[in-house]
Amino acid sequence: MPYGSAGWTGAGGHGDVHGRRPLGARHTRRAPVTAWPSPNFCASRAFAERTHVSSTEIGTDTGTDAHTRIDAASGLPVGRGLLYLIVAGLAWGTAGGAASLVYEASDMGPIALSFWRCAGGFVLLLGARLVRRLRCPGRPVRCEPLARKGARIAVTGVGLAVFQTGYFAAVEVTGLAVATVVTLGAGPVLIALGARLALGERLGRGGTAAVAGALVGLAVLVLGGGGATVRPYGVLLAVVAAAGYCVTTLLTRCGGGGGGADVSGTTMWAFAVTALCLLPFATAAGLVPHTAQPARLVGLLVYIAALPTALAYALYFAGAAVVRSAVVSVVMLLEPVGASVLAVTLLGERLTAGTLVGTLILLASVLGLAGAEARK
């Protein structure tokens, strides 16, 4: 029985019709009944956010410490969601270095690599899901209307396909540096606007300053070496890629933390949709590569499918469901930081002043914004 109806009971859990405990009975507080969120939970959560009510005030004890604030819909602490996003961003940063090694070891193109990345991620997440069900057969599964779940998976999968294909096409047209800056730089701006219009989320002055600082750090980090060539068509493709990323992030925030959403299942089936979208283009470009080092190539593909895909995207979607969308987009700017560290430590690239300064600015902005979000 929830608190407030007849919250205090006697030793045997009984009282009179008015909820008064018998004389001499022990003080025993009945534990609250827990259940899956009701269909109207999303509406109550949205109302609470609009009226500036903390998530801990909806279905949780108001005594919860601010540093362990829990998103009531998903049960995931916001601080842990931020940690998931940081790990995902750094893991994504290793994908570029691994992809360059794939290109060195074979004639595989970027579209085919994206296909195998998503297909491998789907297989790995499916295997993990089956193992988890075998080990915990009685584990409850969150229910969600099939039509809503299918629509969210389809849109997420298409958004990922647009994001990856548009980004790789932008790299081919205008170069890696410009494509990275425009895609990752336009993402936070589009997401901040979309979150303000669709979700009513506000960054505030501190958040806006952190976004601006992160974009400056990104520009210095990527463009610090000079020699970049800007082509309008490539910039347009990069903006299209950022739009796909924006839709995916906002959809995750809107539905992922809502009542009954299966985030891991959404991630898995979104990979399947993305792979199907990329299959015709990958087939035309050459699906099966030629290589003189098949073992090395397979190992690299397994790594790309496992760490920066299956693990990173699972963490990303879980974290993005409980952290504000604009904050998510800024934290994910850590991706080029991970790529730079990998390039210097493993690929033998030279550490330039621009790389160092840009990395420090970006890290300071991301950590400042994450700390403010965790304390909020």
mmCIF file of C-alpha atoms in Angstrom:
data_model
loop_
_atom_site.group_PDB
_atom_site.id
_atom_site.type_symbol
_atom_site.label_atom_id
_atom_site.label_comp_id
_atom_site.label_asym_id
_atom_site.label_seq_id
_atom_site.Cartn_x
_atom_site.Cartn_y
_atom_site.Cartn_z
ATOM 1 C CA MET A 1 0.000 0.000 0.000
ATOM 2 C CA PRO A 2 1.454 3.400 -0.840
ATOM 3 C CA TYR A 3 2.216 5.836 1.934
ATOM 4 C CA GLY A 4 -0.646 8.174 2.836
ATOM 5 C CA SER A 5 -3.594 5.762 2.678
ATOM 6 C CA ALA A 6 -3.013 3.749 5.868
ATOM 7 C CA GLY A 7 0.747 3.910 5.995
ATOM 8 C CA TRP A 8 1.205 2.924 9.653
ATOM 9 C CA THR A 9 0.104 -0.606 10.592
ATOM 10 C CA GLY A 10 0.313 -2.841 13.630
ATOM 11 C CA ALA A 11 2.495 -5.866 14.175
ATOM 12 C CA GLY A 12 0.301 -8.045 12.004
ATOM 13 C CA GLY A 13 -0.300 -5.366 9.414
ATOM 14 C CA HIS A 14 -3.836 -4.627 10.639
ATOM 15 C CA GLY A 15 -5.590 -1.521 11.933
ATOM 16 C CA ASP A 16 -9.138 -0.297 12.287
ATOM 17 C CA VAL A 17 -11.200 1.052 9.423
ATOM 18 C CA HIS A 18 -9.779 4.543 9.964
ATOM 19 C CA GLY A 19 -6.208 3.342 9.699
ATOM 20 C CA ARG A 20 -5.498 3.812 13.435
ATOM 21 C CA ARG A 21 -3.096 1.298 14.943
ATOM 22 C CA PRO A 22 -4.197 -0.724 18.006
ATOM 23 C CA LEU A 23 -2.898 0.301 21.402
ATOM 24 C CA GLY A 24 0.522 -1.160 22.106
ATOM 25 C CA ALA A 25 1.116 -2.226 18.539
ATOM 26 C CA ARG A 26 4.610 -1.883 17.148
ATOM 27 C CA HIS A 27 5.443 0.884 14.691
ATOM 28 C CA THR A 28 5.911 -0.872 11.364
ATOM 29 C CA ARG A 29 6.022 1.055 8.126
ATOM 30 C CA ARG A 30 4.719 -0.876 5.189
ATOM 31 C CA ALA A 31 6.950 -0.909 2.118
ATOM 32 C CA PRO A 32 5.559 0.795 -0.977
ATOM 33 C CA VAL A 33 4.208 -1.381 -3.751
ATOM 34 C CA THR A 34 6.401 -1.272 -6.853
ATOM 35 C CA ALA A 35 5.173 -1.924 -10.347
ATOM 36 C CA TRP A 36 6.004 -1.097 -13.932
ATOM 37 C CA PRO A 37 5.170 2.487 -14.886
ATOM 38 C CA SER A 38 1.597 3.052 -15.988
ATOM 39 C CA PRO A 39 0.726 4.213 -19.521
ATOM 40 C CA ASN A 40 0.170 7.713 -18.144
ATOM 41 C CA PHE A 41 3.613 7.846 -16.517
ATOM 42 C CA CYS A 42 5.248 9.693 -19.423
ATOM 43 C CA ALA A 43 2.665 12.442 -19.162
ATOM 44 C CA SER A 44 3.236 12.833 -15.414
ATOM 45 C CA ARG A 45 7.004 12.890 -15.949
ATOM 46 C CA ALA A 46 6.727 15.510 -18.672
ATOM 47 C CA PHE A 47 4.469 17.628 -16.444
ATOM 48 C CA ALA A 48 6.971 17.372 -13.605
ATOM 49 C CA GLU A 49 9.811 18.467 -15.885
ATOM 50 C CA ARG A 50 7.817 21.447 -17.138
ATOM 51 C CA THR A 51 7.066 22.506 -13.585
ATOM 52 C CA HIS A 52 10.730 22.013 -12.532
ATOM 53 C CA VAL A 53 9.987 19.045 -10.251
ATOM 54 C CA SER A 54 12.950 16.734 -9.687
ATOM 55 C CA SER A 55 12.720 13.188 -11.006
ATOM 56 C CA THR A 56 13.243 11.925 -7.474
ATOM 57 C CA GLU A 57 9.849 13.339 -6.541
ATOM 58 C CA ILE A 58 8.047 10.964 -8.890
ATOM 59 C CA GLY A 59 7.856 7.445 -7.529
ATOM 60 C CA THR A 60 11.019 7.700 -5.408
ATOM 61 C CA ASP A 61 11.974 8.783 -1.918
ATOM 62 C CA THR A 62 12.396 12.532 -1.645
ATOM 63 C CA GLY A 63 15.389 11.973 0.587
ATOM 64 C CA THR A 64 17.543 10.773 -2.311
ATOM 65 C CA ASP A 65 20.843 12.598 -2.589
ATOM 66 C CA ALA A 66 21.214 14.913 -5.572
ATOM 67 C CA HIS A 67 24.315 13.101 -6.796
ATOM 68 C CA THR A 68 22.317 9.867 -7.155
ATOM 69 C CA ARG A 69 19.266 11.433 -8.805
ATOM 70 C CA ILE A 70 17.305 8.685 -10.503
ATOM 71 C CA ASP A 71 15.201 8.953 -13.612
ATOM 72 C CA ALA A 72 11.952 7.527 -12.355
ATOM 73 C CA ALA A 73 10.861 6.073 -15.687
ATOM 74 C CA SER A 74 13.938 3.959 -16.353
ATOM 75 C CA GLY A 75 15.371 3.499 -12.861
ATOM 76 C CA LEU A 76 18.863 4.544 -14.063
ATOM 77 C CA PRO A 77 20.699 7.188 -11.991
ATOM 78 C CA VAL A 78 21.478 10.267 -14.056
ATOM 79 C CA GLY A 79 25.100 10.174 -12.902
ATOM 80 C CA ARG A 80 25.463 6.648 -14.197
ATOM 81 C CA GLY A 81 23.809 7.687 -17.443
ATOM 82 C CA LEU A 82 26.460 10.394 -17.832
ATOM 83 C CA LEU A 83 29.175 7.795 -17.203
ATOM 84 C CA TYR A 84 27.641 5.545 -19.864
ATOM 85 C CA LEU A 85 27.722 8.418 -22.345
ATOM 86 C CA ILE A 86 31.359 9.261 -21.579
ATOM 87 C CA VAL A 87 32.436 5.638 -22.080
ATOM 88 C CA ALA A 88 30.392 5.431 -25.293
ATOM 89 C CA GLY A 89 31.946 8.614 -26.683
ATOM 90 C CA LEU A 90 35.489 7.453 -25.969
ATOM 91 C CA ALA A 91 34.719 4.024 -27.461
ATOM 92 C CA TRP A 92 33.317 5.644 -30.610
ATOM 93 C CA GLY A 93 36.600 7.500 -30.950
ATOM 94 C CA THR A 94 38.468 4.217 -31.441
ATOM 95 C CA ALA A 95 36.323 3.252 -34.437
ATOM 96 C CA GLY A 96 38.121 5.664 -36.788
ATOM 97 C CA GLY A 97 41.569 4.268 -35.997
ATOM 98 C CA ALA A 98 40.324 0.697 -36.334
ATOM 99 C CA ALA A 99 38.662 1.615 -39.648
ATOM 100 C CA SER A 100 41.943 3.020 -40.981
ATOM 101 C CA LEU A 101 43.600 -0.305 -40.169
ATOM 102 C CA VAL A 102 40.780 -2.107 -42.015
ATOM 103 C CA TYR A 103 41.399 0.060 -45.079
ATOM 104 C CA GLU A 104 45.108 -0.756 -44.906
ATOM 105 C CA ALA A 105 44.464 -4.499 -44.652
ATOM 106 C CA SER A 106 41.845 -4.751 -47.419
ATOM 107 C CA ASP A 107 39.986 -2.918 -50.175
ATOM 108 C CA MET A 108 36.805 -2.585 -48.062
ATOM 109 C CA GLY A 109 34.986 0.724 -48.490
ATOM 110 C CA PRO A 110 33.299 2.827 -45.805
ATOM 111 C CA ILE A 111 29.724 1.814 -46.710
ATOM 112 C CA ALA A 112 30.553 -1.892 -46.570
ATOM 113 C CA LEU A 113 32.343 -1.334 -43.270
ATOM 114 C CA SER A 114 29.266 0.403 -41.858
ATOM 115 C CA PHE A 115 27.100 -2.523 -42.962
ATOM 116 C CA TRP A 116 29.314 -5.134 -41.315
ATOM 117 C CA ARG A 117 29.598 -2.939 -38.237
ATOM 118 C CA CYS A 118 25.819 -2.760 -37.771
ATOM 119 C CA ALA A 119 25.215 -6.388 -38.761
ATOM 120 C CA GLY A 120 27.892 -7.563 -36.329
ATOM 121 C CA GLY A 121 26.511 -5.333 -33.589
ATOM 122 C CA PHE A 122 23.052 -6.834 -34.114
ATOM 123 C CA VAL A 123 24.398 -10.398 -33.866
ATOM 124 C CA LEU A 124 26.385 -9.655 -30.703
ATOM 125 C CA LEU A 125 23.494 -7.904 -28.948
ATOM 126 C CA LEU A 126 21.113 -10.691 -29.972
ATOM 127 C CA GLY A 127 23.481 -13.289 -28.523
ATOM 128 C CA ALA A 128 23.870 -11.313 -25.295
ATOM 129 C CA ARG A 129 20.096 -10.944 -25.029
ATOM 130 C CA LEU A 130 19.532 -14.702 -25.479
ATOM 131 C CA VAL A 131 22.195 -15.564 -22.893
ATOM 132 C CA ARG A 132 20.653 -13.130 -20.409
ATOM 133 C CA ARG A 133 17.223 -14.691 -20.870
ATOM 134 C CA LEU A 134 18.607 -18.195 -20.384
ATOM 135 C CA ARG A 135 20.409 -17.186 -17.197
ATOM 136 C CA CYS A 136 17.441 -15.214 -15.839
ATOM 137 C CA PRO A 137 14.321 -16.905 -17.257
ATOM 138 C CA GLY A 138 11.980 -15.255 -14.747
ATOM 139 C CA ARG A 139 13.224 -11.745 -15.394
ATOM 140 C CA PRO A 140 10.281 -9.403 -16.141
ATOM 141 C CA VAL A 141 10.125 -7.810 -19.586
ATOM 142 C CA ARG A 142 8.803 -4.301 -20.005
ATOM 143 C CA CYS A 143 5.720 -4.187 -22.154
ATOM 144 C CA GLU A 144 5.201 -1.564 -24.840
ATOM 145 C CA PRO A 145 2.620 -1.201 -27.615
ATOM 146 C CA LEU A 146 3.953 -3.045 -30.651
ATOM 147 C CA ALA A 147 3.133 -0.246 -33.100
ATOM 148 C CA ARG A 148 4.964 2.379 -31.037
ATOM 149 C CA LYS A 149 7.965 0.123 -30.516
ATOM 150 C CA GLY A 150 8.159 -0.755 -34.222
ATOM 151 C CA ALA A 151 7.912 2.892 -35.257
ATOM 152 C CA ARG A 152 10.657 3.948 -32.838
ATOM 153 C CA ILE A 153 12.962 1.140 -33.990
ATOM 154 C CA ALA A 154 12.375 1.966 -37.659
ATOM 155 C CA VAL A 155 12.999 5.693 -37.230
ATOM 156 C CA THR A 156 16.075 5.049 -35.063
ATOM 157 C CA GLY A 157 17.504 2.632 -37.616
ATOM 158 C CA VAL A 158 16.912 5.010 -40.521
ATOM 159 C CA GLY A 159 18.391 7.877 -38.494
ATOM 160 C CA LEU A 160 21.544 5.865 -37.844
ATOM 161 C CA ALA A 161 21.782 4.955 -41.537
ATOM 162 C CA VAL A 162 21.441 8.617 -42.568
ATOM 163 C CA PHE A 163 23.988 9.641 -39.940
ATOM 164 C CA GLN A 164 26.646 7.139 -40.962
ATOM 165 C CA THR A 165 26.092 7.327 -44.737
ATOM 166 C CA GLY A 166 25.915 11.121 -44.786
ATOM 167 C CA TYR A 167 29.045 11.417 -42.675
ATOM 168 C CA PHE A 168 31.096 9.034 -44.820
ATOM 169 C CA ALA A 169 29.883 10.786 -47.972
ATOM 170 C CA ALA A 170 30.861 14.159 -46.483
ATOM 171 C CA VAL A 171 34.334 12.803 -45.690
ATOM 172 C CA GLU A 172 34.721 11.711 -49.310
ATOM 173 C CA VAL A 173 33.621 15.106 -50.687
ATOM 174 C CA THR A 174 35.148 17.672 -48.339
ATOM 175 C CA GLY A 175 37.647 15.727 -46.237
ATOM 176 C CA LEU A 176 37.757 14.225 -42.767
ATOM 177 C CA ALA A 177 38.460 17.424 -40.799
ATOM 178 C CA VAL A 178 35.636 19.556 -42.198
ATOM 179 C CA ALA A 179 33.147 16.667 -42.198
ATOM 180 C CA THR A 180 33.911 15.931 -38.528
ATOM 181 C CA VAL A 181 33.625 19.555 -37.420
ATOM 182 C CA VAL A 182 30.364 20.194 -39.299
ATOM 183 C CA THR A 183 28.699 16.902 -38.341
ATOM 184 C CA LEU A 184 29.663 16.900 -34.665
ATOM 185 C CA GLY A 185 29.399 20.686 -34.400
ATOM 186 C CA ALA A 186 25.944 20.968 -35.976
ATOM 187 C CA GLY A 187 24.669 18.088 -33.819
ATOM 188 C CA PRO A 188 24.545 19.967 -30.478
ATOM 189 C CA VAL A 189 22.974 23.027 -32.123
ATOM 190 C CA LEU A 190 20.222 21.034 -33.857
ATOM 191 C CA ILE A 191 19.610 18.912 -30.767
ATOM 192 C CA ALA A 192 19.423 21.953 -28.476
ATOM 193 C CA LEU A 193 16.841 23.550 -30.783
ATOM 194 C CA GLY A 194 14.881 20.317 -31.150
ATOM 195 C CA ALA A 195 14.921 19.630 -27.419
ATOM 196 C CA ARG A 196 13.690 23.152 -26.704
ATOM 197 C CA LEU A 197 10.829 22.906 -29.213
ATOM 198 C CA ALA A 198 9.831 19.248 -28.767
ATOM 199 C CA LEU A 199 10.707 18.475 -25.139
ATOM 200 C CA GLY A 200 10.760 21.877 -23.458
ATOM 201 C CA GLU A 201 14.340 21.360 -22.230
ATOM 202 C CA ARG A 202 16.454 24.412 -21.455
ATOM 203 C CA LEU A 203 20.220 24.566 -21.170
ATOM 204 C CA GLY A 204 20.489 27.884 -19.354
ATOM 205 C CA ARG A 205 23.420 30.268 -19.534
ATOM 206 C CA GLY A 206 25.943 27.809 -18.116
ATOM 207 C CA GLY A 207 24.878 25.073 -20.517
ATOM 208 C CA THR A 208 24.991 27.450 -23.476
ATOM 209 C CA ALA A 209 28.501 28.540 -22.504
ATOM 210 C CA ALA A 210 29.564 24.889 -22.210
ATOM 211 C CA VAL A 211 28.166 24.120 -25.678
ATOM 212 C CA ALA A 212 30.009 27.112 -27.146
ATOM 213 C CA GLY A 213 33.245 26.091 -25.426
ATOM 214 C CA ALA A 214 32.904 22.512 -26.637
ATOM 215 C CA LEU A 215 32.386 23.663 -30.234
ATOM 216 C CA VAL A 216 35.460 25.909 -30.021
ATOM 217 C CA GLY A 217 37.495 23.026 -28.629
ATOM 218 C CA LEU A 218 36.236 20.741 -31.393
ATOM 219 C CA ALA A 219 37.207 23.239 -34.098
ATOM 220 C CA VAL A 220 40.693 23.749 -32.632
ATOM 221 C CA LEU A 221 41.176 20.011 -32.182
ATOM 222 C CA VAL A 222 40.209 19.009 -35.714
ATOM 223 C CA LEU A 223 41.249 22.056 -37.723
ATOM 224 C CA GLY A 224 44.339 22.981 -35.703
ATOM 225 C CA GLY A 225 46.671 21.346 -38.219
ATOM 226 C CA GLY A 226 45.426 23.492 -41.122
ATOM 227 C CA GLY A 227 45.128 22.393 -44.735
ATOM 228 C CA ALA A 228 41.355 21.800 -44.635
ATOM 229 C CA THR A 229 39.290 22.244 -47.800
ATOM 230 C CA VAL A 230 35.672 23.362 -47.514
ATOM 231 C CA ARG A 231 33.259 22.290 -50.259
ATOM 232 C CA PRO A 232 29.586 23.360 -49.940
ATOM 233 C CA TYR A 233 28.154 20.029 -51.073
ATOM 234 C CA GLY A 234 30.240 18.188 -48.490
ATOM 235 C CA VAL A 235 29.079 20.603 -45.798
ATOM 236 C CA LEU A 236 25.458 19.944 -46.809
ATOM 237 C CA LEU A 237 26.001 16.187 -46.506
ATOM 238 C CA ALA A 238 27.536 16.701 -43.074
ATOM 239 C CA VAL A 239 24.505 18.723 -41.938
ATOM 240 C CA VAL A 240 22.215 15.935 -43.205
ATOM 241 C CA ALA A 241 24.261 13.462 -41.165
ATOM 242 C CA ALA A 242 23.916 15.707 -38.103
ATOM 243 C CA ALA A 243 20.144 15.828 -38.663
ATOM 244 C CA GLY A 244 19.992 12.023 -38.599
ATOM 245 C CA TYR A 245 21.961 12.012 -35.350
ATOM 246 C CA CYS A 246 19.644 14.696 -33.942
ATOM 247 C CA VAL A 247 16.495 12.692 -34.695
ATOM 248 C CA THR A 248 17.977 9.571 -33.098
ATOM 249 C CA THR A 249 18.984 11.406 -29.925
ATOM 250 C CA LEU A 250 15.679 13.229 -29.484
ATOM 251 C CA LEU A 251 13.675 10.077 -30.143
ATOM 252 C CA THR A 252 15.705 8.183 -27.551
ATOM 253 C CA ARG A 253 15.159 10.925 -24.974
ATOM 254 C CA CYS A 254 11.454 11.184 -25.757
ATOM 255 C CA GLY A 255 10.624 7.478 -25.751
ATOM 256 C CA GLY A 256 13.576 5.628 -24.279
ATOM 257 C CA GLY A 257 12.979 6.686 -20.714
ATOM 258 C CA GLY A 258 9.252 6.501 -20.947
ATOM 259 C CA GLY A 259 7.055 3.910 -19.421
ATOM 260 C CA GLY A 260 8.031 0.434 -20.491
ATOM 261 C CA ALA A 261 10.516 1.193 -23.279
ATOM 262 C CA ASP A 262 12.995 -1.630 -23.946
ATOM 263 C CA VAL A 263 16.209 0.283 -24.632
ATOM 264 C CA SER A 264 18.413 -2.767 -25.270
ATOM 265 C CA GLY A 265 15.860 -4.264 -27.642
ATOM 266 C CA THR A 266 15.544 -0.960 -29.468
ATOM 267 C CA THR A 267 19.315 -0.792 -29.907
ATOM 268 C CA MET A 268 19.512 -4.334 -31.255
ATOM 269 C CA TRP A 269 16.684 -4.038 -33.769
ATOM 270 C CA ALA A 270 17.789 -0.557 -34.834
ATOM 271 C CA PHE A 271 21.066 -2.139 -35.945
ATOM 272 C CA ALA A 272 19.070 -4.614 -38.026
ATOM 273 C CA VAL A 273 17.147 -1.782 -39.716
ATOM 274 C CA THR A 274 20.361 0.180 -40.340
ATOM 275 C CA ALA A 275 22.064 -2.861 -41.858
ATOM 276 C CA LEU A 276 19.097 -3.435 -44.184
ATOM 277 C CA CYS A 277 19.180 0.216 -45.264
ATOM 278 C CA LEU A 278 22.907 0.012 -46.015
ATOM 279 C CA LEU A 279 22.832 -3.412 -47.690
ATOM 280 C CA PRO A 280 22.013 -2.226 -51.269
ATOM 281 C CA PHE A 281 24.721 0.465 -51.170
ATOM 282 C CA ALA A 282 27.260 -1.896 -49.607
ATOM 283 C CA THR A 283 26.516 -4.550 -52.222
ATOM 284 C CA ALA A 284 27.027 -2.060 -55.046
ATOM 285 C CA ALA A 285 30.314 -0.867 -53.508
ATOM 286 C CA GLY A 286 31.593 -4.379 -52.801
ATOM 287 C CA LEU A 287 30.317 -6.254 -49.795
ATOM 288 C CA VAL A 288 33.114 -8.874 -49.515
ATOM 289 C CA PRO A 289 36.598 -7.330 -49.533
ATOM 290 C CA HIS A 290 39.828 -8.735 -50.921
ATOM 291 C CA THR A 291 42.645 -9.073 -48.425
ATOM 292 C CA ALA A 292 45.979 -10.789 -47.926
ATOM 293 C CA GLN A 293 45.483 -10.741 -44.147
ATOM 294 C CA PRO A 294 42.096 -12.387 -43.498
ATOM 295 C CA ALA A 295 42.738 -13.122 -39.803
ATOM 296 C CA ARG A 296 43.729 -9.522 -39.088
ATOM 297 C CA LEU A 297 40.725 -8.204 -41.024
ATOM 298 C CA VAL A 298 38.279 -10.455 -39.182
ATOM 299 C CA GLY A 299 39.779 -9.455 -35.841
ATOM 300 C CA LEU A 300 39.421 -5.765 -36.652
ATOM 301 C CA LEU A 301 35.811 -6.220 -37.793
ATOM 302 C CA VAL A 302 34.964 -8.117 -34.600
ATOM 303 C CA TYR A 303 36.515 -5.342 -32.529
ATOM 304 C CA ILE A 304 34.580 -2.629 -34.399
ATOM 305 C CA ALA A 305 31.323 -4.568 -34.047
ATOM 306 C CA ALA A 306 31.894 -5.278 -30.337
ATOM 307 C CA LEU A 307 33.360 -2.207 -28.606
ATOM 308 C CA PRO A 308 32.492 0.971 -30.583
ATOM 309 C CA THR A 309 29.215 -0.496 -31.859
ATOM 310 C CA ALA A 310 27.392 -3.066 -29.690
ATOM 311 C CA LEU A 311 28.753 -1.861 -26.338
ATOM 312 C CA ALA A 312 29.015 1.843 -27.138
ATOM 313 C CA TYR A 313 25.564 2.195 -28.699
ATOM 314 C CA ALA A 314 23.929 0.157 -25.919
ATOM 315 C CA LEU A 315 25.499 2.517 -23.365
ATOM 316 C CA TYR A 316 24.609 5.537 -25.495
ATOM 317 C CA PHE A 317 20.915 4.713 -25.810
ATOM 318 C CA ALA A 318 20.671 3.851 -22.096
ATOM 319 C CA GLY A 319 22.348 7.108 -21.079
ATOM 320 C CA ALA A 320 20.514 9.253 -23.627
ATOM 321 C CA ALA A 321 17.195 8.063 -22.194
ATOM 322 C CA VAL A 322 17.843 9.772 -18.829
ATOM 323 C CA VAL A 323 20.146 12.710 -19.639
ATOM 324 C CA ARG A 324 18.915 15.885 -21.307
ATOM 325 C CA SER A 325 19.335 15.792 -25.084
ATOM 326 C CA ALA A 326 21.572 18.856 -25.441
ATOM 327 C CA VAL A 327 23.849 17.548 -22.684
ATOM 328 C CA VAL A 328 24.040 14.204 -24.497
ATOM 329 C CA SER A 329 25.188 15.879 -27.707
ATOM 330 C CA VAL A 330 27.947 17.801 -25.921
ATOM 331 C CA VAL A 331 29.230 14.772 -24.010
ATOM 332 C CA MET A 332 29.433 12.802 -27.251
ATOM 333 C CA LEU A 333 31.921 15.368 -28.568
ATOM 334 C CA LEU A 334 34.442 13.293 -26.624
ATOM 335 C CA GLU A 335 34.608 11.032 -29.686
ATOM 336 C CA PRO A 336 37.379 13.027 -31.433
ATOM 337 C CA VAL A 337 39.275 13.120 -28.136
ATOM 338 C CA GLY A 338 39.341 9.325 -28.079
ATOM 339 C CA ALA A 339 40.348 9.278 -31.723
ATOM 340 C CA SER A 340 43.226 11.692 -31.084
ATOM 341 C CA VAL A 341 44.534 9.670 -28.133
ATOM 342 C CA LEU A 342 44.419 6.492 -30.219
ATOM 343 C CA ALA A 343 46.142 8.175 -33.157
ATOM 344 C CA VAL A 344 49.011 9.441 -30.990
ATOM 345 C CA THR A 345 49.506 6.343 -28.837
ATOM 346 C CA LEU A 346 48.938 3.507 -31.323
ATOM 347 C CA LEU A 347 49.135 4.928 -34.846
ATOM 348 C CA GLY A 348 52.250 7.011 -34.293
ATOM 349 C CA GLU A 349 50.780 10.384 -35.252
ATOM 350 C CA ARG A 350 52.463 13.538 -33.941
ATOM 351 C CA LEU A 351 50.873 15.419 -31.041
ATOM 352 C CA THR A 352 50.410 19.014 -32.176
ATOM 353 C CA ALA A 353 49.715 22.093 -30.099
ATOM 354 C CA GLY A 354 46.281 22.411 -31.703
ATOM 355 C CA THR A 355 45.419 18.837 -30.755
ATOM 356 C CA LEU A 356 46.480 19.383 -27.160
ATOM 357 C CA VAL A 357 44.754 22.755 -26.713
ATOM 358 C CA GLY A 358 41.558 21.620 -28.430
ATOM 359 C CA THR A 359 41.437 18.456 -26.325
ATOM 360 C CA LEU A 360 41.834 20.412 -23.079
ATOM 361 C CA ILE A 361 39.121 22.935 -24.006
ATOM 362 C CA LEU A 362 36.753 20.191 -25.063
ATOM 363 C CA LEU A 363 37.367 18.119 -21.944
ATOM 364 C CA ALA A 364 36.883 21.130 -19.667
ATOM 365 C CA SER A 365 33.561 22.001 -21.350
ATOM 366 C CA VAL A 366 32.249 18.445 -21.270
ATOM 367 C CA LEU A 367 33.284 17.776 -17.668
ATOM 368 C CA GLY A 368 31.875 21.105 -16.515
ATOM 369 C CA LEU A 369 28.528 20.452 -18.171
ATOM 370 C CA ALA A 370 28.405 16.852 -16.917
ATOM 371 C CA GLY A 371 29.167 17.966 -13.370
ATOM 372 C CA ALA A 372 26.434 20.593 -13.485
ATOM 373 C CA GLU A 373 23.962 18.023 -14.829
ATOM 374 C CA ALA A 374 24.808 15.524 -12.099
ATOM 375 C CA ARG A 375 24.363 18.157 -9.359
ATOM 376 C CA LYS A 376 21.141 19.543 -10.774
#
